[in-house]
Coordinates of C-alpha atoms in Angstrom, one line a residue:
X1 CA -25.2 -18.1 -5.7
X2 CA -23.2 -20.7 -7.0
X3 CA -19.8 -19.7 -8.9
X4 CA -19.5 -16.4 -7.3
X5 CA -16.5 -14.8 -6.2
X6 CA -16.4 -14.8 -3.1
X7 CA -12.9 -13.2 -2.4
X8 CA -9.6 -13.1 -3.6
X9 CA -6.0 -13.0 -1.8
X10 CA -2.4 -12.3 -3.7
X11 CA 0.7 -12.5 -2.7
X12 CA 4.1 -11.5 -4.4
X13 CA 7.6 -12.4 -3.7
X14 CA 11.1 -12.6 -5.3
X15 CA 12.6 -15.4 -3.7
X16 CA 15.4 -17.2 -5.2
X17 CA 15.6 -20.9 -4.1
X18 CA 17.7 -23.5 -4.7
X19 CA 16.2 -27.4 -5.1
X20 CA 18.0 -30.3 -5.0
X21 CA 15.8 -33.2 -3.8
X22 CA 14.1 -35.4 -6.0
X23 CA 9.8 -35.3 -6.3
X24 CA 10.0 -38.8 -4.9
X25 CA 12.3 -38.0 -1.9
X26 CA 10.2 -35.0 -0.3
X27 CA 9.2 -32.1 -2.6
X28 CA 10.5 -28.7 -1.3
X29 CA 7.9 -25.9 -0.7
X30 CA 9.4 -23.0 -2.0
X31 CA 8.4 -18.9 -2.7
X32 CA 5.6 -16.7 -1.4
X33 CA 2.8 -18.3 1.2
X34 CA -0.7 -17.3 1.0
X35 CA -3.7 -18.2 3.5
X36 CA -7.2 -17.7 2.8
X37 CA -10.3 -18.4 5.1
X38 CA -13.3 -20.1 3.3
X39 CA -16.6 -18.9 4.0
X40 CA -18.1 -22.2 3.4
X41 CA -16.9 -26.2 3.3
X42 CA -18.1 -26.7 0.1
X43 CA -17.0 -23.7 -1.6
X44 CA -13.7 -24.0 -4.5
X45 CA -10.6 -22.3 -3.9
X46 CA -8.6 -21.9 -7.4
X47 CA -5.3 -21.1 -6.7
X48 CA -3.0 -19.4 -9.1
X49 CA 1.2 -19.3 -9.4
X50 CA 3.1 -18.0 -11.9
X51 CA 7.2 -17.5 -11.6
X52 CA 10.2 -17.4 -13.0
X53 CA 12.2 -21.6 -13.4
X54 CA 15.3 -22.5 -13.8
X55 CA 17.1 -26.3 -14.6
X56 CA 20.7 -25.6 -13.9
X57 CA 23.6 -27.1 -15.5
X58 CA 24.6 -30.1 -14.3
X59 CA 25.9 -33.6 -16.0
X60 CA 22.7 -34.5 -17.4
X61 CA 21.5 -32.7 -20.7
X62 CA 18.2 -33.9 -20.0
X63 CA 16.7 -31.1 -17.3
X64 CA 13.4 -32.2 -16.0
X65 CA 12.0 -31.3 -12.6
X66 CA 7.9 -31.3 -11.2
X67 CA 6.2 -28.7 -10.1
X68 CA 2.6 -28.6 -8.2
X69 CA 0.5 -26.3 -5.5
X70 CA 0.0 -27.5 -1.7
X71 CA -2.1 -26.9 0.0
X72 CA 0.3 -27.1 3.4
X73 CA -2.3 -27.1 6.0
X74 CA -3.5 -30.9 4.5
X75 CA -0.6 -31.8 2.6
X76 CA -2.3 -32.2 -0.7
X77 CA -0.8 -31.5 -3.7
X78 CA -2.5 -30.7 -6.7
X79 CA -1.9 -28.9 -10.3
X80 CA 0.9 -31.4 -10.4
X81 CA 3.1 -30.7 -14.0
X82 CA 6.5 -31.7 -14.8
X83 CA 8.5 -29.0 -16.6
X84 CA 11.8 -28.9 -18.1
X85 CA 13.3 -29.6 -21.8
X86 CA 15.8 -32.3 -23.7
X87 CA 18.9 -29.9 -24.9
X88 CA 20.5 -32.6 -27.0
X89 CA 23.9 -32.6 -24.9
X90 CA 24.5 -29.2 -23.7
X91 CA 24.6 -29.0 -20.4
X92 CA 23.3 -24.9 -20.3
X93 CA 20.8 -23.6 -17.5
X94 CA 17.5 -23.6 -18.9
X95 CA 15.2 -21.3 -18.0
X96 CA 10.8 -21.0 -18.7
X97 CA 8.5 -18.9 -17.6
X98 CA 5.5 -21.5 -15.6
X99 CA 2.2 -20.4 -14.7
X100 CA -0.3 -23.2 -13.0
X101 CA -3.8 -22.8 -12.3
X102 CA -5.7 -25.3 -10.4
X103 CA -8.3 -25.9 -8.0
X104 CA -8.7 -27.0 -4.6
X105 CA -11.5 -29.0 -3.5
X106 CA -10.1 -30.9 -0.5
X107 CA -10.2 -28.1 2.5
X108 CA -13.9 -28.8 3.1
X109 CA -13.3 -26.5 6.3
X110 CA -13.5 -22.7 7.2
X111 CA -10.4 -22.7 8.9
X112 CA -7.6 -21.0 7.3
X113 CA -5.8 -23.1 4.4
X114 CA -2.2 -22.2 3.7
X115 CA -0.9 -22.6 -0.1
X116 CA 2.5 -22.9 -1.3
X117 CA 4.5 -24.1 -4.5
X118 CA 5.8 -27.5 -4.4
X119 CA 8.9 -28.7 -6.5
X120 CA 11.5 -30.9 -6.7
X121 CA 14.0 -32.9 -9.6
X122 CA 12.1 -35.5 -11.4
X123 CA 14.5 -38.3 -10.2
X124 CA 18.1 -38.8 -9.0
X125 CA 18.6 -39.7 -12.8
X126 CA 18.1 -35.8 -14.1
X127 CA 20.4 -34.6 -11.2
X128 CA 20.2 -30.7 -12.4
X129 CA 19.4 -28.6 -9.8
X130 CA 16.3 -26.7 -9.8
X131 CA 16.1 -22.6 -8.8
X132 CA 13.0 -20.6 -8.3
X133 CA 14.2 -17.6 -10.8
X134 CA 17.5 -17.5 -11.9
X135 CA 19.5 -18.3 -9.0
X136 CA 20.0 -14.6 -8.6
X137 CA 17.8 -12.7 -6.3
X138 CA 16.1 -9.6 -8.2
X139 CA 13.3 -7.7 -8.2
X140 CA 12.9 -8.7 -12.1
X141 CA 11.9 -12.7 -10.6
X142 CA 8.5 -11.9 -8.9
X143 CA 6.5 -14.9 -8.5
X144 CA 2.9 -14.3 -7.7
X145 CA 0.4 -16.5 -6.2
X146 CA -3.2 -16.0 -5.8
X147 CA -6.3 -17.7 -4.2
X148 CA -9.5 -17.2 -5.1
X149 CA -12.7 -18.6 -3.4
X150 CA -15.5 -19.8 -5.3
X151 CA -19.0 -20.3 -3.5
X152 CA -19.8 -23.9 -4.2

């Protein structure tokens, strides 16, 4: 029936990336890749990522970068949220924990669709940096991404 599970694929990884580009420029697919086959064209695939950010220092106190999911084997992005805070003149990294949850409803195929986080600087004006955990590769900055299909 409708709004069944149909099945669910995870994938964990502890990647440490560094992004420079702005959102505008090209958004930079970064951390773990997971696939998932659809049973049906018109079913839902909610996709899941939580992970460790970080704004680095740079010359602008203002640290603001946008995150979203892709799916990578149509190019759309979705879950799109910008993330980042207003330190009043410090010039510190500034790191959050970010979690997004959103749902795909473009793949209207049973062929494989590929999913991946996207991010990049909000503009050229907040020119901080942005890492995918700390900027230090540990097993303490697992990022997890899951897709789940939903019959439609």
């Amino acid at each position: 029936g409708f709004g069944k599970v149909l099945q669910v694929v995870t994938e964990r990884g502890t990647t440490s990336t560094n992004i420079n580009n702005d959102w505008s420029a090209t958004p930079a697919n970064i951390g773990p890749t997971i696939s998932i086959t659809p049973s049906a064209t018109n079913s839902k695939i909610i996709v899941c990522w939580t992970g460790g950010v970080s704004l680095a220092a740079g010359s602008n106190a203002n640290k603001i970068g946008i995150v979203a999911l892709e799916n990578t084997t149509n190019g759309t992005l979705f879950g799109t949220m910008r993330i980042g805070a207003s330190l009043g003149g410090t010039t510190e990294d500034f790191f959050m924990n970010v979690s997004i949850i959103a749902c795909d409803t473009t793949h209207n195929s049973t062929s494989a669709q590929t999913y991946q986080l996207a991010a990049g600087r909000y503009s050229s004006t907040y020119n901080n940096n942005i890492y995918l955990g700390d900027g230090v590769p540990t097993t303490d900055e697992q990022q997890e991404l899951v897709a789940i299909e939903i019959a439609g």
